[in-house]
GROMACS .gro file of C-alpha atoms in nm:
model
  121
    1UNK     CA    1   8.738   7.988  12.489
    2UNK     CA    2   8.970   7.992  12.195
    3UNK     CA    3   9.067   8.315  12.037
    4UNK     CA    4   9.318   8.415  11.772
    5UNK     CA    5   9.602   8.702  11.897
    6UNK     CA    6   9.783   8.892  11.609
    7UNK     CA    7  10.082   9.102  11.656
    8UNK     CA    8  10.321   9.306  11.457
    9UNK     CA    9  10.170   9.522  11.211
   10UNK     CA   10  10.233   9.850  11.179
   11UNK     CA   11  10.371  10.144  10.936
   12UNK     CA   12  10.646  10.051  10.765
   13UNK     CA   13  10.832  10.198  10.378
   14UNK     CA   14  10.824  10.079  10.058
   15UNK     CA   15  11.045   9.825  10.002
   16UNK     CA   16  11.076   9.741  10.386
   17UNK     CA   17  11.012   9.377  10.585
   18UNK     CA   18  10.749   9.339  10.851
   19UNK     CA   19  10.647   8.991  11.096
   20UNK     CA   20  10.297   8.944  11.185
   21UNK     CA   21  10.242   8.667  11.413
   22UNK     CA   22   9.895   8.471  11.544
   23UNK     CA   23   9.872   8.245  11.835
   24UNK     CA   24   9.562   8.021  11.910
   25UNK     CA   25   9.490   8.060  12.278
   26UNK     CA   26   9.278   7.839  12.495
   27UNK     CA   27   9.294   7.467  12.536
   28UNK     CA   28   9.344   7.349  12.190
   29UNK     CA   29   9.423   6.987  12.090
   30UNK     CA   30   9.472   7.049  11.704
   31UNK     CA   31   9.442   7.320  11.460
   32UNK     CA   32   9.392   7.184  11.101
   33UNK     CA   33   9.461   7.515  10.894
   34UNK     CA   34   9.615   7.839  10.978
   35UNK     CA   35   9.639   8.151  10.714
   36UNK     CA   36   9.612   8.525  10.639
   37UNK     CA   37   9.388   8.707  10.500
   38UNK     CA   38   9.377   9.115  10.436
   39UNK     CA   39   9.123   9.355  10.330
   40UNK     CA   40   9.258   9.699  10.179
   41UNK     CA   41   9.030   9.982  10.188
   42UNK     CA   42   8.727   9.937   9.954
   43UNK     CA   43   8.809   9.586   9.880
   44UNK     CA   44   8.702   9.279   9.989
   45UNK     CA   45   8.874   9.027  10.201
   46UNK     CA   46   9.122   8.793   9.987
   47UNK     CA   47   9.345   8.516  10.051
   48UNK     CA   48   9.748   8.606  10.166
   49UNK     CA   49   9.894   8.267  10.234
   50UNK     CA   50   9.799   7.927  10.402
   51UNK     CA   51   9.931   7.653  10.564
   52UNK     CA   52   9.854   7.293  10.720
   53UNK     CA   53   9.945   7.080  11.006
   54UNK     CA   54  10.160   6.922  10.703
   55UNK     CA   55  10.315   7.205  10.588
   56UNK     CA   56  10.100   7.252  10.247
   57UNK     CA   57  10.116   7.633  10.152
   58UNK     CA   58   9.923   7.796   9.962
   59UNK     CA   59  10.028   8.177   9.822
   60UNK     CA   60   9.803   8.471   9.663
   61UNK     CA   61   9.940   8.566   9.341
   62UNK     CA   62  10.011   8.907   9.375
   63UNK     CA   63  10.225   8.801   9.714
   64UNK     CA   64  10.466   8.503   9.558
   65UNK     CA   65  10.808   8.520   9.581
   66UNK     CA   66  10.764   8.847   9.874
   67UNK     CA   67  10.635   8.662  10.155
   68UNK     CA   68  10.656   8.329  10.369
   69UNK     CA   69  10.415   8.143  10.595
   70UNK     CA   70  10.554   7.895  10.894
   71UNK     CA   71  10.433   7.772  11.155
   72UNK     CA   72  10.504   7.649  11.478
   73UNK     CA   73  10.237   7.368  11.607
   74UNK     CA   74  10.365   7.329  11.906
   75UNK     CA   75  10.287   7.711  11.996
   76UNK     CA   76   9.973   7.672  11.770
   77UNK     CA   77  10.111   7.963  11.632
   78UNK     CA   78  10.107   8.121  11.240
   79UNK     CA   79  10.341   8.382  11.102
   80UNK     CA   80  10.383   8.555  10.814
   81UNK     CA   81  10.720   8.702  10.687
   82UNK     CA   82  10.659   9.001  10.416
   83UNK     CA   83  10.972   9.136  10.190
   84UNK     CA   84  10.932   9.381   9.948
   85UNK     CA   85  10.660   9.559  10.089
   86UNK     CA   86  10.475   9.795   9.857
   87UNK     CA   87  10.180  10.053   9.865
   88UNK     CA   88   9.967   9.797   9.759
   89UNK     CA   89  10.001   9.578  10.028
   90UNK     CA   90   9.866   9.785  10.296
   91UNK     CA   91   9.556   9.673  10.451
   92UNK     CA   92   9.456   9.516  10.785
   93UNK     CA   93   9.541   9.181  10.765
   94UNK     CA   94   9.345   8.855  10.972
   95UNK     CA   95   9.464   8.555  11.092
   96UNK     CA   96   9.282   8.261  11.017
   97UNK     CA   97   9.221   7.881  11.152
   98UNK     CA   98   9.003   7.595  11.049
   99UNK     CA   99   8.916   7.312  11.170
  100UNK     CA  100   9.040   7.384  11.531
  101UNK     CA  101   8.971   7.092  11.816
  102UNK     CA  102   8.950   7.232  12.154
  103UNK     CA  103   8.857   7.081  12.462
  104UNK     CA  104   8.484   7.062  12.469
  105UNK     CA  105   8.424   7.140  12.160
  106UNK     CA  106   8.508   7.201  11.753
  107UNK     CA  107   8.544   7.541  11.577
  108UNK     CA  108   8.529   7.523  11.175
  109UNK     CA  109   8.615   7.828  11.171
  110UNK     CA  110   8.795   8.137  11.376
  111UNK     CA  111   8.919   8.474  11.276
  112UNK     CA  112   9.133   8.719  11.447
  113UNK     CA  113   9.075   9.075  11.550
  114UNK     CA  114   9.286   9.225  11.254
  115UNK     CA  115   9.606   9.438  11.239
  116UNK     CA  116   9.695   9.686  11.021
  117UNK     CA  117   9.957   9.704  10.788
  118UNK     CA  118  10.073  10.044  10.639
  119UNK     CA  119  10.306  10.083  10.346
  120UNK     CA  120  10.428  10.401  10.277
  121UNK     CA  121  10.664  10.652  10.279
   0.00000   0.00000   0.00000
């Protein structure tokens, strides 16, 4: 069985840095895309950041120039480096992967259990 394992969110203050991390566990042979996504209170989910096998990122608007996406295929793992934090960007946040080839069989699509992400003072 292949599940997605976040870590690292938490409160933090305005203006402050925080690290979330997702690993793919289970028997995986290749994980196409891997990404965050968050949903603030009364809003719905929306796109954080992005990245293939190949290193193509892709960034949400209201995140560019605070945050960075890397990832480490060898550990199928995603993470997600926010700067600048502000109000705003609290929400619980949800690691995502597509396309993900695992032993027996294929997963378009997998989501993570959510962490939450608290900005303020």
């Amino acid at each position: 069985q292949v599940q997605l394992v976040e870590s690292g969110g938490g409160l933090v203050q305005p203006g402050g840095s925080l690290r979330l991390s997702c690993a793919a566990s289970g028997s995986i042979f290749s994980i196409n895309a891997m990404g965050w996504y968050r949903q603030a209170p009364g809003k719905e989910r929306e796109l954080v950041a992005t990245s293939t096998r190949g290193s193509s990122t892709q960034y949400a608007d209201s995140v560019k120039g605070r945050i960075t996406i890397s990832r480490d295929n060898a550990k199928n793992t995603v993470y997600l480096q926010m700067n600048s934090l502000k109000a705003e960007d609290t929400a619980v946040y949800y690691c995502n992967a597509r396309d993900v080839v695992a032993r027996l069989r294929r997963y378009p699509e997998l989501w993570g259990q959510g962490t939450l992400v608290t900005v303020s003072s």
